[in-house]
PDB file of C-alpha atoms in Angstrom:
ATOM      1  CA  MET A   1      -2.111  24.849  11.169  1.00  0.00           C
ATOM      2  CA  THR A   2      -1.400  22.435  13.994  1.00  0.00           C
ATOM      3  CA  THR A   3       0.487  19.207  14.296  1.00  0.00           C
ATOM      4  CA  GLU A   4      -2.883  17.494  14.541  1.00  0.00           C
ATOM      5  CA  ASP A   5      -3.954  19.145  11.200  1.00  0.00           C
ATOM      6  CA  LEU A   6      -0.840  17.874   9.468  1.00  0.00           C
ATOM      7  CA  ALA A   7      -1.208  14.369  10.948  1.00  0.00           C
ATOM      8  CA  ARG A   8      -4.611  14.175   9.630  1.00  0.00           C
ATOM      9  CA  GLU A   9      -3.548  15.148   6.103  1.00  0.00           C
ATOM     10  CA  ILE A  10      -1.321  11.999   6.029  1.00  0.00           C
ATOM     11  CA  ALA A  11      -3.608   9.740   7.954  1.00  0.00           C
ATOM     12  CA  LEU A  12      -1.393   9.386  11.073  1.00  0.00           C
ATOM     13  CA  SER A  13      -1.943  10.057  14.688  1.00  0.00           C
ATOM     14  CA  ARG A  14      -0.465  13.280  16.002  1.00  0.00           C
ATOM     15  CA  SER A  15       2.104  11.569  18.131  1.00  0.00           C
ATOM     16  CA  ALA A  16       3.212   9.319  15.320  1.00  0.00           C
ATOM     17  CA  PHE A  17       3.548  12.145  12.852  1.00  0.00           C
ATOM     18  CA  ALA A  18       5.352  14.260  15.409  1.00  0.00           C
ATOM     19  CA  GLU A  19       7.815  11.474  16.140  1.00  0.00           C
ATOM     20  CA  ARG A  20       8.474  10.614  12.610  1.00  0.00           C
ATOM     21  CA  PHE A  21       8.832  14.265  11.641  1.00  0.00           C
ATOM     22  CA  THR A  22      11.220  15.041  14.479  1.00  0.00           C
ATOM     23  CA  ARG A  23      13.275  11.980  13.553  1.00  0.00           C
ATOM     24  CA  VAL A  24      13.555  12.903   9.861  1.00  0.00           C
ATOM     25  CA  ILE A  25      13.762  16.818  10.150  1.00  0.00           C
ATOM     26  CA  GLY A  26      15.609  17.008  13.407  1.00  0.00           C
ATOM     27  CA  GLU A  27      13.055  19.378  15.202  1.00  0.00           C
ATOM     28  CA  PRO A  28       9.323  19.114  16.155  1.00  0.00           C
ATOM     29  CA  PRO A  29       6.739  20.054  13.446  1.00  0.00           C
ATOM     30  CA  MET A  30       5.462  23.231  15.000  1.00  0.00           C
ATOM     31  CA  ARG A  31       9.011  24.549  15.894  1.00  0.00           C
ATOM     32  CA  TYR A  32       9.981  23.927  12.072  1.00  0.00           C
ATOM     33  CA  ILE A  33       6.861  25.795  10.844  1.00  0.00           C
ATOM     34  CA  VAL A  34       7.502  28.638  13.245  1.00  0.00           C
ATOM     35  CA  ARG A  35      11.149  28.906  12.085  1.00  0.00           C
ATOM     36  CA  GLN A  36      10.001  28.881   8.457  1.00  0.00           C
ATOM     37  CA  ARG A  37       7.566  31.543   9.040  1.00  0.00           C
ATOM     38  CA  LEU A  38      10.020  33.806  10.643  1.00  0.00           C
ATOM     39  CA  GLU A  39      12.721  33.203   8.095  1.00  0.00           C
ATOM     40  CA  GLN A  40      10.170  34.300   5.422  1.00  0.00           C
ATOM     41  CA  ALA A  41       9.166  37.201   7.543  1.00  0.00           C
ATOM     42  CA  SER A  42      12.748  38.424   8.065  1.00  0.00           C
ATOM     43  CA  ALA A  43      13.256  38.286   4.315  1.00  0.00           C
ATOM     44  CA  GLN A  44      10.067  40.408   3.858  1.00  0.00           C
ATOM     45  CA  LEU A  45      11.294  42.904   6.505  1.00  0.00           C
ATOM     46  CA  LYS A  46      14.584  43.355   4.615  1.00  0.00           C
ATOM     47  CA  GLU A  47      13.152  43.561   1.025  1.00  0.00           C
ATOM     48  CA  SER A  48       9.720  45.300   1.447  1.00  0.00           C
ATOM     49  CA  ALA A  49       8.304  48.531   3.123  1.00  0.00           C
ATOM     50  CA  ASP A  50       5.091  46.430   3.998  1.00  0.00           C
ATOM     51  CA  SER A  51       4.011  47.098   7.551  1.00  0.00           C
ATOM     52  CA  ILE A  52       4.739  44.634  10.276  1.00  0.00           C
ATOM     53  CA  ALA A  53       1.069  43.849  10.620  1.00  0.00           C
ATOM     54  CA  ARG A  54       0.860  43.075   6.888  1.00  0.00           C
ATOM     55  CA  ILE A  55       4.014  40.805   7.173  1.00  0.00           C
ATOM     56  CA  ALA A  56       2.703  39.075  10.183  1.00  0.00           C
ATOM     57  CA  TYR A  57      -0.303  38.196   8.264  1.00  0.00           C
ATOM     58  CA  ASP A  58       1.381  37.174   5.184  1.00  0.00           C
ATOM     59  CA  VAL A  59       3.355  34.562   7.017  1.00  0.00           C
ATOM     60  CA  GLY A  60       0.522  33.154   8.940  1.00  0.00           C
ATOM     61  CA  TYR A  61       0.093  35.016  12.202  1.00  0.00           C
ATOM     62  CA  LYS A  62      -3.453  36.227  13.065  1.00  0.00           C
ATOM     63  CA  SER A  63      -2.006  38.756  15.571  1.00  0.00           C
ATOM     64  CA  GLU A  64       0.741  41.282  15.273  1.00  0.00           C
ATOM     65  CA  VAL A  65       1.307  40.785  19.087  1.00  0.00           C
ATOM     66  CA  ALA A  66       1.869  37.062  18.585  1.00  0.00           C
ATOM     67  CA  PHE A  67       4.170  37.668  15.636  1.00  0.00           C
ATOM     68  CA  ASN A  68       6.218  40.143  17.633  1.00  0.00           C
ATOM     69  CA  ARG A  69       6.553  37.810  20.551  1.00  0.00           C
ATOM     70  CA  ALA A  70       7.675  34.860  18.288  1.00  0.00           C
ATOM     71  CA  PHE A  71      10.074  37.131  16.401  1.00  0.00           C
ATOM     72  CA  ARG A  72      11.724  38.540  19.412  1.00  0.00           C
ATOM     73  CA  ARG A  73      12.064  35.035  20.867  1.00  0.00           C
ATOM     74  CA  GLU A  74      13.788  33.845  17.707  1.00  0.00           C
ATOM     75  CA  TYR A  75      15.921  36.916  16.824  1.00  0.00           C
ATOM     76  CA  GLY A  76      16.369  38.673  20.175  1.00  0.00           C
ATOM     77  CA  VAL A  77      14.693  41.960  19.011  1.00  0.00           C
ATOM     78  CA  PRO A  78      11.224  42.986  17.871  1.00  0.00           C
ATOM     79  CA  PRO A  79      10.699  43.071  14.003  1.00  0.00           C
ATOM     80  CA  ALA A  80      10.840  46.913  13.787  1.00  0.00           C
ATOM     81  CA  ALA A  81      14.230  47.026  15.423  1.00  0.00           C
ATOM     82  CA  TRP A  82      15.454  44.136  13.387  1.00  0.00           C
ATOM     83  CA  ARG A  83      14.350  45.936  10.235  1.00  0.00           C
ATOM     84  CA  ARG A  84      16.036  49.125  11.308  1.00  0.00           C
ATOM     85  CA  GLY A  85      19.253  47.379  11.994  1.00  0.00           C
ATOM     86  CA  HIS A  86      19.336  45.666   8.645  1.00  0.00           C
ATOM     87  CA  ALA A  87      18.341  48.831   6.819  1.00  0.00           C
ATOM     88  CA  ALA A  88      21.334  50.578   8.378  1.00  0.00           C
ATOM     89  CA  ARG A  89      23.691  47.839   7.353  1.00  0.00           C
ATOM     90  CA  GLN A  90      22.497  48.183   3.625  1.00  0.00           C
ATOM     91  CA  VAL A  91      23.143  51.831   3.412  1.00  0.00           C
TER      92      VAL A  91
END
């Protein structure tokens, strides 16, 4: 999904949609979507034993590599390390 796809759904230009979305939500549309996907992924990492690849696919990433890169950028560690850290805290 892209900003252009979202804009098309509501019959606005990409730039008009992005400007309105940012004004209302406080961050650009794609940044918001990435953050939501990664929050969903972090919950799945804590609550399930699903593979990293499965979680990446479930939250909308076509590539485990892209998911790992985005997750590390957001959380500072790769998803496997993040999962291990959270599993250790729950014991």
